[in-house]
Amino acid sequence: MSTTENQTNQLLAAEVKIPQHIAIIMDGNGRWAQLIGKKRVAGHKAGVESVKTTVASAAKHGVKALTLFAFSSENWQRPASEVSVLMDLFMFVLTREVKRLHKNGIRFNVIGDLSKFSNKLQKMIKQSEALTANNTGMVLSVAANYGGRWDITHAAKKLAEQVSNQEISIDDITEASLNSHTSLSELPALDLLIRTGGDYRISNFLLWQAAYAELYFTDVLWPDFNEEELTKAITVFDQRERRFGKTGEQVNNNN
Ligand code: IPE
Ligand code: IPE
Ligand code: MG
C-alpha cells in the first residue's frame, strides 16, 4: 500500500470531520508548465489528471459535493489561442470522462453563464447533465464562465422578474429567497474552499456561497495536487473551530 493510500485510509478510519462540500480554485497550471520549460497549455492538460484524481479521492472520503473552478468569466481576457485550447480540452474531457463519472454514480453539473459557449459544447454539457441526473453519489459541479458577481446578479434579476410579474412582493426578498436562485443552492453549504497555486484571493469565485466556508490556501500548483494534498486539506479543516458568530465556549458546549 502506498503512503498516500495509507494516509487516506487512516483518515477514513479516524473520527475526522469530512467537509460535505468542497470547492477548489484550480490555479497554477501555466506556471507549472513554464517551470519545466513547456507552454502554458501543457499545464492545463496536466491539470486534467489532477481533476480525475481529486474527484476520485473526494468521493472516496465521502464528500457529498465537489465544485471545481475551471474557467472564470474573466478568463476570456486571455490570449485567444489559450482560450481555444481550454474549450477544446473541456469538450475532450466531457466526451471521454462523463461515462466514467456515470459508472461511479457521480452527478455531473455545470454552473456559470453557458450562453457564451459554442452550441456544440452547450449541447454536450446538457447531455452529460441529463445522463447523470439521477445518480445519487457525489455531486460534481464544474464552474465554467462562472463569476460570483454574475451569480448574485442573476439571482437578483430572477427575484426582480418575480416581483414584476406579481408572483412575489418585495417583502419576499430574503436571504433565503435570493439564495434559492444562486448556483449550488440545492447542495450542502460550502464547507471548505481550497485554492492552489500560492495566491491568496477568491478571484470572483463563490462569493455568496463562501460566506462561512473555511479557506485553505496552498502553494502546490494544480497539476501537482493529488490525493495526499486533498487529505492534508481535509485534516486542516478537521482542526478548525467553526464558530458561525458564536463564542468558542458556546460551540464546545453545543449551544
Ligand atoms: C488555472 O491555471 C486554470 C485556469 C485559469 C483555466 P492558470 O492558467 O491560471 O495558471 P497560472 O496561474 O497562470 O500559473
Ligand atoms: C482563477 O484563476 C480561475 C480559475 C482557476 C479557473 P485565475 O488564474 O484566473 O485568477 P487570477 O487572475 O490570478 O486572479
Ligand atoms: Mg492563475
Tab-separated table of C-alpha atoms and ligand atoms in Angstrom:
chain	number	residue	atom	x	y	z
A	1	MET	CA	0.000	0.000	0.000
A	2	SER	CA	1.393	3.455	-0.885
A	3	THR	CA	1.958	6.158	1.726
A	4	THR	CA	-0.896	8.168	0.252
A	5	GLU	CA	-3.314	5.286	0.411
A	6	ASN	CA	-2.188	4.627	3.934
A	7	GLN	CA	-2.808	8.239	4.964
A	8	THR	CA	-6.217	8.273	3.340
A	9	ASN	CA	-7.218	5.018	4.954
A	10	GLN	CA	-6.043	6.259	8.346
A	11	LEU	CA	-8.142	9.363	7.846
A	12	LEU	CA	-11.134	7.293	6.834
A	13	ALA	CA	-10.743	5.135	9.924
A	14	ALA	CA	-10.238	8.068	12.315
A	15	GLU	CA	-13.010	10.282	13.590
A	16	VAL	CA	-12.209	13.046	11.151
A	17	LYS	CA	-14.847	15.602	10.243
A	18	ILE	CA	-15.235	15.384	6.486
A	19	PRO	CA	-16.379	18.562	4.725
A	20	GLN	CA	-19.679	17.868	2.993
A	21	HIS	CA	-18.998	20.369	0.243
A	22	ILE	CA	-15.531	21.280	-1.047
A	23	ALA	CA	-14.813	23.848	-3.759
A	24	ILE	CA	-11.432	24.265	-5.435
A	25	ILE	CA	-9.859	27.152	-7.333
A	26	MET	CA	-7.577	25.047	-9.522
A	27	ASP	CA	-4.779	27.551	-10.088
A	28	GLY	CA	-1.168	27.321	-11.215
A	29	ASN	CA	-1.354	25.321	-14.446
A	30	GLY	CA	0.503	27.897	-16.534
A	31	ARG	CA	3.314	28.362	-14.017
A	32	TRP	CA	3.673	24.590	-13.594
A	33	ALA	CA	4.295	24.227	-17.330
A	34	GLN	CA	6.610	27.227	-17.552
A	35	LEU	CA	8.723	25.893	-14.680
A	36	ILE	CA	9.563	22.837	-16.739
A	37	GLY	CA	10.088	24.822	-19.945
A	38	LYS	CA	6.763	23.931	-21.540
A	39	LYS	CA	3.938	26.050	-22.937
A	40	ARG	CA	1.127	27.087	-20.572
A	41	VAL	CA	-1.355	24.783	-22.275
A	42	ALA	CA	0.740	21.759	-21.266
A	43	GLY	CA	-0.152	22.748	-17.701
A	44	HIS	CA	-3.875	22.732	-18.498
A	45	LYS	CA	-3.532	19.245	-19.958
A	46	ALA	CA	-1.628	18.033	-16.892
A	47	GLY	CA	-4.305	19.677	-14.727
A	48	VAL	CA	-6.912	17.292	-16.131
A	49	GLU	CA	-5.119	14.403	-14.410
A	50	SER	CA	-5.357	16.241	-11.084
A	51	VAL	CA	-9.074	16.719	-11.678
A	52	LYS	CA	-9.531	12.984	-12.163
A	53	THR	CA	-7.501	12.103	-9.054
A	54	THR	CA	-9.253	14.725	-6.929
A	55	VAL	CA	-12.739	13.624	-7.984
A	56	ALA	CA	-11.906	10.023	-7.085
A	57	SER	CA	-10.274	10.982	-3.769
A	58	ALA	CA	-13.132	13.261	-2.717
A	59	ALA	CA	-15.678	10.534	-3.484
A	60	LYS	CA	-13.588	8.039	-1.505
A	61	HIS	CA	-13.612	10.384	1.515
A	62	GLY	CA	-17.410	10.562	1.338
A	63	VAL	CA	-17.553	14.219	0.309
A	64	LYS	CA	-21.115	14.957	-0.844
A	65	ALA	CA	-20.349	17.770	-3.267
A	66	LEU	CA	-17.214	18.886	-5.084
A	67	THR	CA	-17.197	22.133	-7.056
A	68	LEU	CA	-14.276	22.931	-9.361
A	69	PHE	CA	-13.451	26.340	-10.866
A	70	ALA	CA	-12.437	25.563	-14.445
A	71	PHE	CA	-12.919	28.860	-16.285
A	72	SER	CA	-13.844	32.240	-14.866
A	73	SER	CA	-15.889	34.982	-16.503
A	74	GLU	CA	-12.610	36.950	-16.565
A	75	ASN	CA	-10.601	34.192	-18.279
A	76	TRP	CA	-11.988	35.246	-21.706
A	77	GLN	CA	-9.424	38.046	-21.495
A	78	ARG	CA	-6.571	35.568	-22.004
A	79	PRO	CA	-4.954	35.163	-25.418
A	80	ALA	CA	-7.475	33.674	-27.873
A	81	SER	CA	-5.211	30.684	-28.504
A	82	GLU	CA	-5.196	29.729	-24.809
A	83	VAL	CA	-8.979	30.162	-24.524
A	84	SER	CA	-9.436	27.968	-27.561
A	85	VAL	CA	-7.258	25.190	-26.117
A	86	LEU	CA	-9.225	25.354	-22.871
A	87	MET	CA	-12.532	24.996	-24.753
A	88	ASP	CA	-11.205	22.044	-26.770
A	89	LEU	CA	-9.919	20.425	-23.612
A	90	PHE	CA	-13.271	20.871	-21.908
A	91	MET	CA	-15.017	19.210	-24.830
A	92	PHE	CA	-12.471	16.375	-24.958
A	93	VAL	CA	-12.757	15.697	-21.232
A	94	LEU	CA	-16.560	15.721	-21.404
A	95	THR	CA	-16.509	13.195	-24.226
A	96	ARG	CA	-14.076	10.910	-22.501
A	97	GLU	CA	-14.830	11.162	-18.811
A	98	VAL	CA	-18.563	11.536	-18.313
A	99	LYS	CA	-19.227	7.842	-18.861
A	100	ARG	CA	-16.746	7.034	-16.120
A	101	LEU	CA	-18.423	9.533	-13.765
A	102	HIS	CA	-21.773	7.948	-14.561
A	103	LYS	CA	-20.433	4.475	-13.860
A	104	ASN	CA	-19.258	5.709	-10.471
A	105	GLY	CA	-22.665	7.150	-9.600
A	106	ILE	CA	-21.495	10.775	-9.723
A	107	ARG	CA	-23.977	13.505	-10.660
A	108	PHE	CA	-22.378	15.983	-13.037
A	109	ASN	CA	-23.406	19.560	-13.306
A	110	VAL	CA	-22.029	22.770	-14.853
A	111	ILE	CA	-22.564	26.190	-13.273
A	112	GLY	CA	-21.990	29.570	-14.904
A	113	ASP	CA	-23.315	31.534	-17.861
A	114	LEU	CA	-23.270	28.845	-20.527
A	115	SER	CA	-24.754	31.071	-23.231
A	116	LYS	CA	-21.268	32.211	-24.290
A	117	PHE	CA	-20.141	28.687	-25.197
A	118	SER	CA	-20.494	27.130	-28.643
A	119	ASN	CA	-23.779	25.333	-29.352
A	120	LYS	CA	-21.887	22.066	-29.579
A	121	LEU	CA	-20.368	22.489	-26.133
A	122	GLN	CA	-23.687	23.603	-24.625
A	123	LYS	CA	-25.367	20.527	-26.075
A	124	MET	CA	-22.671	18.267	-24.737
A	125	ILE	CA	-22.996	19.790	-21.263
A	126	LYS	CA	-26.781	19.270	-21.294
A	127	GLN	CA	-26.372	15.650	-22.407
A	128	SER	CA	-23.798	14.967	-19.685
A	129	GLU	CA	-26.035	16.511	-17.034
A	130	ALA	CA	-29.034	14.528	-18.264
A	131	LEU	CA	-27.094	11.243	-18.330
A	132	THR	CA	-26.025	11.572	-14.694
A	133	ALA	CA	-29.103	13.412	-13.344
A	134	ASN	CA	-30.470	10.504	-11.324
A	135	ASN	CA	-27.174	9.437	-9.791
A	136	THR	CA	-27.101	9.500	-6.025
A	137	GLY	CA	-23.345	9.638	-5.349
A	138	MET	CA	-21.187	12.741	-5.080
A	139	VAL	CA	-22.299	15.834	-6.983
A	140	LEU	CA	-19.521	17.194	-9.173
A	141	SER	CA	-20.089	20.770	-10.302
A	142	VAL	CA	-17.757	22.427	-12.762
A	143	ALA	CA	-17.798	26.228	-12.838
A	144	ALA	CA	-17.333	27.434	-16.402
A	145	ASN	CA	-17.719	31.065	-17.481
A	146	TYR	CA	-18.614	31.472	-13.852
A	147	GLY	CA	-18.295	34.601	-11.744
A	148	GLY	CA	-19.564	35.139	-8.212
A	149	ARG	CA	-20.846	38.591	-9.135
A	150	TRP	CA	-22.666	37.141	-12.154
A	151	ASP	CA	-24.262	34.530	-9.881
A	152	ILE	CA	-25.603	37.117	-7.417
A	153	THR	CA	-26.733	39.469	-10.194
A	154	HIS	CA	-28.503	36.600	-11.947
A	155	ALA	CA	-30.332	35.675	-8.722
A	156	ALA	CA	-31.311	39.332	-8.145
A	157	LYS	CA	-32.737	39.502	-11.681
A	158	LYS	CA	-34.831	36.373	-11.080
A	159	LEU	CA	-36.337	37.938	-7.961
A	160	ALA	CA	-36.949	41.213	-9.799
A	161	GLU	CA	-38.792	39.303	-12.541
A	162	GLN	CA	-40.974	37.595	-9.950
A	163	VAL	CA	-41.805	40.943	-8.317
A	164	SER	CA	-42.559	42.469	-11.683
A	165	ASN	CA	-44.868	39.526	-12.561
A	166	GLN	CA	-46.504	39.984	-9.151
A	167	GLU	CA	-45.587	36.444	-8.157
A	168	ILE	CA	-43.884	37.710	-5.004
A	169	SER	CA	-43.777	41.005	-3.119
A	170	ILE	CA	-40.689	42.994	-2.150
A	171	ASP	CA	-41.025	41.631	1.378
A	172	ASP	CA	-40.464	38.142	-0.030
A	173	ILE	CA	-36.917	39.135	-0.957
A	174	THR	CA	-34.934	37.488	1.807
A	175	GLU	CA	-31.529	35.879	2.137
A	176	ALA	CA	-33.261	32.526	1.706
A	177	SER	CA	-35.172	33.508	-1.436
A	178	LEU	CA	-32.102	35.083	-3.043
A	179	ASN	CA	-30.074	32.040	-2.064
A	180	SER	CA	-32.570	29.761	-3.785
A	181	HIS	CA	-31.734	31.414	-7.117
A	182	THR	CA	-27.952	31.158	-6.752
A	183	SER	CA	-25.885	28.271	-8.103
A	184	LEU	CA	-25.477	25.176	-5.896
A	185	SER	CA	-28.332	26.196	-3.578
A	186	GLU	CA	-29.681	22.639	-3.522
A	187	LEU	CA	-26.360	21.282	-2.223
A	188	PRO	CA	-24.990	21.233	1.331
A	189	ALA	CA	-23.457	24.598	2.314
A	190	LEU	CA	-19.876	25.132	1.184
A	191	ASP	CA	-17.602	23.923	3.999
A	192	LEU	CA	-14.124	24.187	2.548
A	193	LEU	CA	-12.714	26.395	-0.198
A	194	ILE	CA	-9.263	25.362	-1.431
A	195	ARG	CA	-7.032	27.481	-3.680
A	196	THR	CA	-3.882	26.005	-5.168
A	197	GLY	CA	-1.100	27.989	-6.840
A	198	GLY	CA	0.043	30.219	-3.986
A	199	ASP	CA	-2.233	33.260	-4.400
A	200	TYR	CA	-4.475	34.443	-1.591
A	201	ARG	CA	-7.622	35.609	-3.310
A	202	ILE	CA	-11.083	34.427	-4.331
A	203	SER	CA	-10.892	35.668	-7.965
A	204	ASN	CA	-14.668	36.149	-8.172
A	205	PHE	CA	-15.472	32.504	-7.361
A	206	LEU	CA	-18.309	31.557	-4.997
A	207	LEU	CA	-18.761	34.948	-3.301
A	208	TRP	CA	-22.203	34.277	-1.850
A	209	GLN	CA	-21.660	30.604	-1.067
A	210	ALA	CA	-18.278	31.110	0.622
A	211	ALA	CA	-19.695	33.346	3.361
A	212	TYR	CA	-18.830	30.814	6.074
A	213	ALA	CA	-16.564	28.409	4.245
A	214	GLU	CA	-13.174	27.579	5.730
A	215	LEU	CA	-10.435	28.870	3.429
A	216	TYR	CA	-7.361	26.784	2.645
A	217	PHE	CA	-4.535	28.123	0.513
A	218	THR	CA	-1.624	26.026	-0.689
A	219	ASP	CA	1.460	26.807	-2.773
A	220	VAL	CA	1.096	23.479	-4.583
A	221	LEU	CA	0.425	24.126	-8.279
A	222	TRP	CA	-2.742	22.453	-9.558
A	223	PRO	CA	-1.031	19.772	-11.714
A	224	ASP	CA	0.855	18.647	-8.563
A	225	PHE	CA	-2.317	18.434	-6.452
A	226	ASN	CA	-3.232	14.855	-5.579
A	227	GLU	CA	-4.895	12.591	-3.048
A	228	GLU	CA	-2.248	13.375	-0.438
A	229	GLU	CA	-2.809	17.129	-0.802
A	230	LEU	CA	-6.579	16.727	-0.538
A	231	THR	CA	-6.132	14.608	2.561
A	232	LYS	CA	-3.923	17.367	4.027
A	233	ALA	CA	-6.600	19.999	3.378
A	234	ILE	CA	-9.273	17.816	4.981
A	235	THR	CA	-7.048	17.274	8.026
A	236	VAL	CA	-6.582	21.042	8.420
A	237	PHE	CA	-10.350	21.538	8.036
A	238	ASP	CA	-10.910	18.996	10.791
A	239	GLN	CA	-8.767	21.084	13.149
A	240	ARG	CA	-10.613	24.344	12.534
A	241	GLU	CA	-13.168	25.568	15.025
A	242	ARG	CA	-16.191	26.851	13.133
A	243	ARG	CA	-17.979	29.329	15.325
A	244	PHE	CA	-20.506	30.927	12.950
A	245	GLY	CA	-20.523	34.069	15.087
A	246	LYS	CA	-20.829	32.291	18.428
A	247	THR	CA	-18.170	32.084	21.138
A	248	GLY	CA	-15.794	29.154	21.408
A	249	GLU	CA	-17.443	28.158	24.694
A	250	GLN	CA	-20.893	28.045	23.092
A	251	VAL	CA	-19.591	25.886	20.287
A	252	ASN	CA	-17.868	23.489	22.672
A	253	ASN	CA	-20.980	23.200	24.846
A	254	ASN	CA	-23.185	22.684	21.793
A	255	ASN	CA	-25.485	25.647	22.373
B	1	IPE	C1	-5.650	27.843	-13.689
B	1	IPE	O1	-4.317	27.912	-14.014
B	1	IPE	C2	-6.507	27.353	-14.826
B	1	IPE	C3	-7.356	28.385	-15.435
B	1	IPE	C4	-7.499	29.596	-15.015
B	1	IPE	C5	-8.090	27.989	-16.614
B	1	IPE	P1	-3.706	29.218	-14.675
B	1	IPE	O2	-3.799	29.100	-16.154
B	1	IPE	O3	-4.316	30.434	-14.108
B	1	IPE	O4	-2.185	29.100	-14.237
B	1	IPE	P2	-1.260	30.267	-13.700
B	1	IPE	O5	-1.949	30.886	-12.533
B	1	IPE	O6	-1.077	31.233	-14.814
B	1	IPE	O7	0.001	29.570	-13.318
B	2	IPE	C1	-8.990	31.659	-11.137
B	2	IPE	O1	-7.675	31.634	-11.557
B	2	IPE	C2	-9.864	30.973	-12.142
B	2	IPE	C3	-9.683	29.530	-12.272
B	2	IPE	C4	-8.903	28.776	-11.543
B	2	IPE	C5	-10.493	28.911	-13.270
B	2	IPE	P1	-7.021	32.863	-12.337
B	2	IPE	O2	-5.624	32.481	-12.618
B	2	IPE	O3	-7.862	33.256	-13.480
B	2	IPE	O4	-7.086	34.003	-11.224
B	2	IPE	P2	-6.318	35.387	-11.134
B	2	IPE	O5	-6.460	36.046	-12.460
B	2	IPE	O6	-4.893	35.086	-10.828
B	2	IPE	O7	-6.977	36.125	-10.022
B	3	MG	MG	-3.879	31.587	-12.488
